[in-house]
Amino acid sequence: MHRERVLSGMQATGKLHLGNLVGALKNWVDLQNNRQNKYDCFYFVADWHALTTGYSNPIGIKESTQDLLINFIAAGLDPDKSTIFIQSQVPQHAELHLLLSMITPLGWLERVPTYKEKQEQLKDRDLSTYGFLGYPVLQTADIIIYRAKHVPVGIDQFPHLEISREITRRFNYLYKEVFPEPEGLLTEFPKVPGLDGRKMSKSYDNAIYLSDSPETVEQKIRTMMTDPARKRRTDTGDSELSPVYHLHKIFSSKEELDEIAHGCKTAGIGCIDCKKILIKNVFNYMEPIWEKRKELVNNPELLFEIACKGSEKAQIVAEETMKLVREAMGLG
Ligand code: TRP
């Protein structure tokens, strides 16, 4: 049976939070567990990509890589079903990146919106480097080296995918039809609000991390903002104005949601009780993940073995592609 290739990765910068879990990782797991077994999934940690902005201070990349791997598996990625690997352990990515850099016009890279945006955002770093400009070229190599068809990513990655498609077309046109054009696979998922109601994000300091202890999670939810109009227990409120309610929308049942919305409007339920329900539901959701995390944190050998085996599996496919590429480019 022909299974369609799926590939996605996450950059090894910082810790994973609930927004990443609900928004991206769960989707990867669903694709892996597709009922008809339709997809052959490749998921990886992009540790080289972390260097594009973090080259001057690479301490932490290794730790982030480990933490991401732990979270991949704790969230349900299964090394027996998916190929789970680390970018830098598959050197073929670097070779393809080099070859693609030969055919990628500078103008295409300079026009990628994230290029200027990130430079603006990270003004304290010198990002006028070759590696940073080439971020999307490396990303293209990551994808097409597996001749992947589907790339499940968030909407923010779509400009990168657009240029990946252009580079792919250019390669196929100049040399030989080696690669299918990769397509973004955007899935609808609820936007996960952070503790302050803005989008959950590391940079807003409003996130619940997968590595947070249950005590920390409880503390974070307890101190969350609610509808500012409800100062006293007897004040009525509007649940829609409370970030707590927006988290309920993700973790709580329909009945609970109705009860809370009504209770808020009539002052039938207090903010503390409302938060207690949320804490209970987040705990229920997270408990299996916390369990699995604990196992893996305490067993670094197992993690190492998973990463090695996955990277070896990935290398086999990557090397097959590179043979075709070298030949197509007259290098065989
Ligand atoms: N750019 C992605 C991120 O910000 C990481 C990434 C690197 C990626 N290579 C990829 C995603 C290839 C999908 C496909 O997390």
XYZ file of N, CA, C and O in Angstrom, residues 135-276:
568
model
N 17.317 30.368 6.302
C 16.400 29.561 7.122
C 15.408 28.754 6.258
O 15.275 27.540 6.419
N 14.718 29.421 5.324
C 13.735 28.661 4.537
C 14.363 27.655 3.579
O 13.696 26.699 3.180
N 15.621 27.854 3.211
C 16.276 26.878 2.332
C 16.534 25.590 3.114
O 16.280 24.484 2.634
N 17.014 25.765 4.336
C 17.217 24.598 5.194
C 15.886 23.900 5.456
O 15.783 22.678 5.411
N 14.866 24.693 5.706
C 13.542 24.111 5.957
C 13.046 23.341 4.728
O 12.430 22.280 4.851
N 13.327 23.873 3.556
C 12.941 23.181 2.326
C 13.656 21.842 2.227
O 13.051 20.809 1.912
N 14.964 21.865 2.522
C 15.721 20.610 2.492
C 15.115 19.607 3.461
O 14.934 18.428 3.120
N 14.765 20.063 4.664
C 14.152 19.177 5.672
C 12.942 18.448 5.111
O 12.698 17.279 5.422
N 12.163 19.171 4.332
C 10.886 18.615 3.857
C 11.099 17.710 2.659
O 10.698 16.541 2.653
N 11.779 18.246 1.641
C 11.763 17.510 0.375
C 12.752 16.336 0.369
O 12.627 15.444 -0.449
N 13.680 16.338 1.309
C 14.598 15.198 1.363
C 13.829 13.900 1.661
O 14.272 12.811 1.342
N 12.657 14.024 2.247
C 11.800 12.844 2.457
C 10.725 12.738 1.381
O 9.818 11.925 1.495
N 10.838 13.575 0.393
C 9.817 13.673 -0.661
C 8.413 13.686 -0.028
O 7.506 12.959 -0.444
N 8.303 14.515 1.005
C 7.043 14.586 1.757
C 6.005 15.376 0.971
O 6.329 16.319 0.253
N 4.772 14.967 1.129
C 3.678 15.615 0.431
C 2.939 16.594 1.336
O 2.506 17.646 0.909
N 2.792 16.197 2.584
C 2.017 17.023 3.511
C 2.896 17.534 4.644
O 3.680 16.784 5.218
N 2.724 18.810 4.956
C 3.501 19.409 6.037
C 2.542 20.076 7.023
O 2.077 21.193 6.790
N 2.197 19.367 8.095
C 1.271 19.962 9.060
C 1.958 21.056 9.875
O 2.857 20.765 10.670
N 1.571 22.286 9.641
C 2.150 23.424 10.372
C 1.082 24.473 10.613
O 0.013 24.453 10.000
N 1.395 25.401 11.466
C 0.497 26.522 11.731
C 0.577 27.533 10.598
O 1.497 27.511 9.779
N -0.394 28.416 10.577
C -0.509 29.410 9.506
C 0.755 30.282 9.427
O 1.141 30.715 8.344
N 1.435 30.473 10.550
C 2.632 31.318 10.571
C 3.754 30.741 9.714
O 4.660 31.455 9.305
N 3.695 29.442 9.449
C 4.746 28.813 8.646
C 4.431 28.811 7.148
O 5.243 28.367 6.344
N 3.261 29.302 6.779
C 2.879 29.214 5.370
C 3.777 29.986 4.398
O 4.034 29.504 3.302
N 4.277 31.166 4.806
C 5.221 31.835 3.891
C 6.464 30.986 3.626
O 6.979 30.967 2.505
N 6.915 30.258 4.636
C 8.067 29.386 4.433
C 7.733 28.269 3.448
O 8.530 27.906 2.586
N 6.519 27.732 3.598
C 6.134 26.646 2.698
C 5.994 27.121 1.269
O 6.302 26.390 0.324
N 5.552 28.341 1.128
C 5.391 28.902 -0.215
C 6.744 28.921 -0.932
O 6.866 28.495 -2.080
N 7.762 29.365 -0.226
C 9.073 29.414 -0.858
C 9.633 27.991 -1.044
O 10.317 27.713 -2.026
N 9.279 27.087 -0.152
C 9.692 25.687 -0.345
C 9.144 25.147 -1.659
O 9.830 24.427 -2.389
N 7.912 25.500 -1.931
C 7.302 25.027 -3.179
C 8.004 25.632 -4.389
O 8.232 24.963 -5.399
N 8.375 26.890 -4.260
C 9.056 27.544 -5.386
C 10.433 26.937 -5.637
O 10.830 26.714 -6.782
N 11.155 26.689 -4.546
C 12.488 26.086 -4.707
C 12.357 24.688 -5.316
O 13.125 24.308 -6.196
N 11.353 23.950 -4.850
C 11.112 22.604 -5.377
C 10.828 22.639 -6.881
O 11.400 21.878 -7.671
N 9.949 23.555 -7.266
C 9.627 23.686 -8.696
C 10.872 24.014 -9.503
O 11.092 23.478 -10.581
N 11.690 24.900 -8.952
C 12.899 25.304 -9.664
C 13.858 24.118 -9.838
O 14.425 23.937 -10.901
N 13.996 23.343 -8.803
C 14.860 22.159 -8.903
C 14.321 21.216 -9.976
O 15.056 20.800 -10.884
N 13.035 20.891 -9.866
C 12.435 19.944 -10.807
C 12.557 20.429 -12.246
O 12.766 19.645 -13.167
N 12.450 21.749 -12.431
C 12.516 22.339 -13.765
C 13.951 22.319 -14.303
O 14.197 21.965 -15.453
N 14.911 22.673 -13.449
C 16.303 22.761 -13.891
C 16.925 21.388 -14.152
O 17.715 21.232 -15.072
N 16.577 20.401 -13.306
C 17.276 19.115 -13.391
C 16.359 17.973 -13.774
O 16.395 17.485 -14.893
N 15.521 17.581 -12.821
C 14.717 16.384 -13.034
C 13.605 16.383 -11.989
O 13.800 16.882 -10.892
N 12.476 15.789 -12.348
C 11.351 15.722 -11.413
C 11.662 14.762 -10.270
O 11.205 13.624 -10.271
N 12.417 15.233 -9.320
C 12.759 14.354 -8.200
C 11.740 14.496 -7.061
O 11.423 13.542 -6.367
N 11.214 15.716 -6.912
C 10.426 15.995 -5.697
C 8.962 16.294 -5.982
O 8.656 17.054 -6.899
N 8.063 15.751 -5.158
C 6.686 16.262 -5.194
C 6.662 17.640 -4.525
O 7.497 17.910 -3.660
N 5.725 18.492 -4.943
C 5.621 19.805 -4.298
C 4.945 19.640 -2.951
O 3.824 19.146 -2.874
N 5.613 20.047 -1.891
C 5.015 19.847 -0.565
C 3.858 20.816 -0.320
O 3.878 21.947 -0.809
N 2.887 20.340 0.399
C 1.741 21.199 0.703
C 1.524 21.339 2.198
O 1.659 20.356 2.935
N 1.180 22.527 2.600
C 0.867 22.773 4.006
C -0.436 22.087 4.365
O -1.360 22.038 3.565
N -0.475 21.543 5.539
C -1.690 20.897 6.010
C -2.136 21.686 7.229
O -1.586 21.536 8.312
N -3.096 22.552 6.987
C -3.545 23.420 8.072
C -4.766 22.795 8.708
O -5.754 22.542 8.039
N -4.683 22.530 9.987
C -5.876 21.983 10.622
C -6.466 23.044 11.535
O -5.746 23.834 12.141
N -7.770 23.009 11.608
C -8.453 23.939 12.486
C -8.234 23.473 13.916
O -8.466 22.328 14.237
N -7.744 24.351 14.724
C -7.674 23.994 16.127
C -7.983 25.243 16.928
O -7.804 26.351 16.451
N -8.480 25.027 18.134
C -8.827 26.188 18.929
C -7.575 26.993 19.273
O -6.532 26.407 19.556
N -7.683 28.307 19.186
C -6.565 29.153 19.631
C -6.479 29.033 21.147
O -7.470 29.171 21.846
N -5.308 28.753 21.626
C -5.172 28.591 23.068
C -4.742 29.921 23.685
O -3.670 30.428 23.375
N -5.606 30.490 24.523
C -5.223 31.747 25.149
C -4.235 31.509 26.277
O -4.231 30.445 26.891
N -3.406 32.485 26.524
C -2.478 32.403 27.640
C -3.138 32.875 28.924
O -4.339 33.180 28.948
N -2.353 32.940 29.978
C -2.892 33.284 31.299
C -3.499 34.681 31.324
O -4.357 34.976 32.137
N -3.056 35.543 30.409
C -3.558 36.922 30.404
C -4.581 37.167 29.299
O -4.987 38.291 29.055
N -4.969 36.095 28.587
C -5.987 36.250 27.558
C -5.414 36.493 26.171
O -6.089 36.283 25.169
N -4.160 36.926 26.097
C -3.540 37.028 24.771
C -3.168 35.624 24.319
O -3.218 34.676 25.098
N -2.789 35.490 23.063
C -2.366 34.189 22.557
C -1.249 33.606 23.433
O -0.351 34.342 23.843
N -1.326 32.314 23.738
C -0.284 31.731 24.582
C 1.048 31.730 23.833
O 1.139 31.251 22.710
N 2.060 32.293 24.472
C 3.349 32.433 23.799
C 4.462 32.618 24.822
O 4.282 33.294 25.831
N 5.610 31.989 24.510
C 6.773 32.159 25.386
C 7.086 33.619 25.591
O 7.385 34.059 26.674
N 7.005 34.370 24.481
C 7.484 35.747 24.556
C 6.553 36.646 25.368
O 6.948 37.728 25.782
N 5.301 36.220 25.591
C 4.409 37.019 26.440
C 4.487 36.600 27.907
O 3.812 37.177 28.748
N 5.241 35.555 28.170
C 5.357 35.089 29.542
C 3.990 34.752 30.138
O 3.677 35.115 31.271
N 3.156 34.110 29.349
C 1.785 33.809 29.802
C 1.432 32.345 29.555
O 0.275 31.995 29.373
N 2.462 31.500 29.535
C 2.247 30.122 29.082
C 2.239 29.120 30.229
O 2.847 29.335 31.273
N 1.527 28.024 29.994
C 1.617 26.848 30.854
C 2.465 25.833 30.091
O 2.105 25.437 28.980
N 3.593 25.469 30.677
C 4.508 24.564 29.985
C 4.234 23.110 30.312
O 3.756 22.793 31.414
N 4.564 22.243 29.368
C 4.391 20.808 29.611
C 5.304 20.343 30.736
O 5.020 19.357 31.405
N 6.400 21.064 30.934
C 7.336 20.672 31.986
C 6.978 21.292 33.342
O 7.643 21.011 34.339
N 5.933 22.124 33.390
C 5.500 22.675 34.682
C 4.978 21.553 35.578
O 4.290 20.645 35.100
N 5.273 21.655 36.868
C 4.748 20.656 37.799
C 3.252 20.915 37.999
O 2.771 22.027 37.758
N 2.507 19.902 38.454
C 1.082 20.120 38.735
C 0.870 21.311 39.670
O -0.067 22.097 39.469
N 1.750 21.470 40.648
C 1.615 22.599 41.589
C 1.729 23.928 40.848
O 0.964 24.850 41.093
N 2.690 24.004 39.939
C 2.866 25.248 39.180
C 1.647 25.523 38.302
O 1.173 26.659 38.216
N 1.130 24.468 37.670
C -0.036 24.653 36.804
C -1.211 25.169 37.636
O -1.906 26.123 37.256
N -1.397 24.548 38.793
C -2.498 24.961 39.663
C -2.328 26.430 40.058
O -3.264 27.230 39.968
N -1.115 26.766 40.467
C -0.818 28.139 40.873
C -1.073 29.125 39.728
O -1.673 30.180 39.908
N -0.646 28.759 38.537
C -0.818 29.653 37.383
C -2.302 29.889 37.094
O -2.712 30.992 36.780
N -3.097 28.825 37.187
C -4.525 28.991 36.885
C -5.220 29.761 38.010
O -6.050 30.638 37.759
N -4.843 29.476 39.230
C -5.435 30.183 40.370
C -5.270 31.694 40.295
O -6.124 32.443 40.741
N -4.132 32.103 39.751
C -3.854 33.548 39.724
C -4.185 34.190 38.378
O -3.815 35.321 38.113
N -4.902 33.443 37.535
C -5.274 34.011 36.228
C -6.248 35.167 36.368
O -7.045 35.209 37.306
N -6.202 36.043 35.383
C -7.185 37.116 35.307
C -8.575 36.546 35.023
O -8.711 35.528 34.370
N -9.593 37.246 35.511
C -10.978 36.865 35.168
C -11.665 38.123 34.640
O -10.989 39.104 34.357
N -12.990 38.076 34.509
C -13.695 39.286 34.069
C -13.427 40.394 35.092
O -13.816 40.275 36.259
N -12.773 41.482 34.674
C -12.394 42.539 35.611
C -13.605 43.173 36.320
O -13.452 43.753 37.406
N -14.785 43.034 35.734
C -15.979 43.632 36.350
C -16.419 42.880 37.609
O -17.162 43.394 38.433
N -15.946 41.632 37.733
C -16.368 40.837 38.906
C -15.362 41.005 40.030
O -14.455 40.198 40.205
N -15.562 42.041 40.804
C -14.615 42.280 41.899
C -14.998 41.468 43.125
O -14.154 40.954 43.835
N -16.309 41.415 43.376
C -16.787 40.664 44.531
C -17.511 39.410 44.080
O -17.997 39.340 42.951
N -17.603 38.468 44.971
C -18.251 37.193 44.671
C -19.685 37.410 44.194
O -20.206 36.677 43.356
N -20.339 38.451 44.732
C -21.746 38.684 44.412
C -21.929 39.468 43.111
O -23.049 39.587 42.613
N -20.849 40.015 42.552
C -20.965 40.721 41.260
C -21.266 39.716 40.165
O -20.738 38.613 40.176
N -22.079 40.142 39.209
C -22.303 39.274 38.051
C -21.236 39.590 37.002
O -20.606 40.642 37.041
N -21.030 38.648 36.081
C -19.973 38.863 35.089
C -20.327 38.312 33.718
O -21.431 37.810 33.498
N -19.383 38.444 32.824
C -19.554 37.928 31.473
C -18.389 36.981 31.198
O -17.243 37.425 31.073
N -18.726 35.699 31.119
C -17.652 34.703 30.997
C -16.785 34.945 29.771
O -15.591 34.655 29.772
N -17.377 35.479 28.713
C -16.613 35.711 27.487
C -15.437 36.665 27.722
O -14.481 36.686 26.959
N -15.544 37.481 28.772
C -14.472 38.443 29.043
C -13.374 37.869 29.934
O -12.426 38.560 30.290
N -13.533 36.608 30.296
C -12.551 35.995 31.184
C -11.685 34.977 30.435
O -12.199 34.043 29.832
N -10.375 35.167 30.486
C -9.480 34.188 29.839
C -9.677 32.778 30.385
O -9.459 31.795 29.676
N -10.112 32.691 31.632
C -10.338 31.369 32.232
C -11.392 30.604 31.421
O -11.233 29.428 31.110
N -12.438 31.326 31.049
C -13.513 30.683 30.288
C -13.010 30.208 28.918
O -13.402 29.152 28.436
N -12.126 30.975 28.322
C -11.598 30.574 27.009
C -10.739 29.315 27.115
O -10.701 28.518 26.183
N -10.104 29.134 28.252
C -9.387 27.867 28.467
C -10.370 26.735 28.723
O -10.174 25.613 28.266
N -11.460 27.058 29.436
C -12.514 26.047 29.636
C -12.999 25.515 28.292
O -13.293 24.335 28.143
N -13.086 26.412 27.313
C -13.603 25.998 26.005
C -12.763 24.872 25.417
O -13.243 24.100 24.605
N -11.517 24.806 25.795
C -10.650 23.761 25.254
C -10.676 22.506 26.114
O -10.658 21.397 25.605
N -10.763 22.693 27.417
C -10.556 21.538 28.298
C -11.824 21.028 28.985
O -11.794 19.973 29.613
N -12.921 21.763 28.900
C -14.102 21.362 29.676
C -15.232 20.883 28.773
O -15.233 21.150 27.570
N -16.190 20.170 29.383
C -17.299 19.613 28.608
C -18.323 20.704 28.293
O -18.340 21.758 28.913
N -19.196 20.389 27.352
C -20.248 21.317 26.951
C -21.122 21.678 28.157
O -21.472 22.846 28.349
N -21.449 20.669 28.963
C -22.307 20.911 30.137
C -21.619 21.870 31.104
O -22.239 22.812 31.607
N -20.350 21.616 31.335
C -19.613 22.490 32.254
C -19.569 23.912 31.718
O -19.745 24.881 32.458
N -19.370 24.029 30.410
C -19.307 25.360 29.804
C -20.605 26.129 30.017
O -20.601 27.303 30.412
N -21.726 25.432 29.756
C -23.030 26.080 29.932
C -23.237 26.505 31.374
O -23.692 27.612 31.668
N -22.877 25.600 32.259
C -23.045 25.860 33.686
C -22.216 27.081 34.122
O -22.695 27.944 34.846
N -21.003 27.148 33.625
C -20.111 28.232 34.020
C -20.582 29.567 33.435
O -20.638 30.579 34.125
N -20.956 29.547 32.161
C -21.410 30.784 31.523
C -22.631 31.333 32.266
O -22.719 32.528 32.572
N -23.543 30.419 32.588
C -24.754 30.825 33.298
C -24.402 31.297 34.718
O -24.849 32.355 35.164
N -23.563 30.518 35.386
C -23.177 30.852 36.759
C -22.475 32.194 36.844
O -22.624 32.928 37.827
N -21.716 32.533 35.835
C -20.965 33.793 35.826
C -21.946 34.955 35.675
O -21.871 35.962 36.382
N -22.915 34.769 34.766
C -23.879 35.828 34.475
C -24.773 36.124 35.678
O -25.234 37.244 35.864
N -25.035 35.075 36.487
C -25.975 35.220 37.601
C -25.273 35.273 38.956
O -25.934 35.235 39.989
N -23.958 35.308 38.932
C -23.162 35.229 40.162
C -23.456 33.938 40.933
O -23.294 33.874 42.149
N -23.883 32.928 40.206
C -24.157 31.631 40.832
C -22.882 30.853 41.135
O -22.867 29.982 41.993
N -21.834 31.163 40.414
C -20.564 30.489 40.666
C -19.479 31.557 40.846
O -19.502 32.595 40.175
N -18.579 31.311 41.773
C -17.496 32.266 41.993
C -16.295 31.938 41.121
O -16.180 30.839 40.582
N -15.398 32.913 40.984
C -14.235 32.710 40.116
C -13.342 31.578 40.619
O -12.749 30.841 39.843
N -13.275 31.431 41.940
C -12.405 30.390 42.482
C -12.924 29.008 42.112
O -12.179 28.135 41.686
N -14.258 28.831 42.243
C -14.833 27.531 41.890
C -14.715 27.256 40.396
O -14.481 26.122 39.971
N -14.896 28.302 39.627
C -14.752 28.170 38.173
C -13.345 27.701 37.831
O -13.131 26.810 37.009
N -12.369 28.290 38.513
C -10.976 27.897 38.267
C -10.697 26.478 38.743
O -9.910 25.762 38.127
N -11.361 26.092 39.831
C -11.151 24.723 40.330
C -11.567 23.689 39.290
O -10.909 22.667 39.117
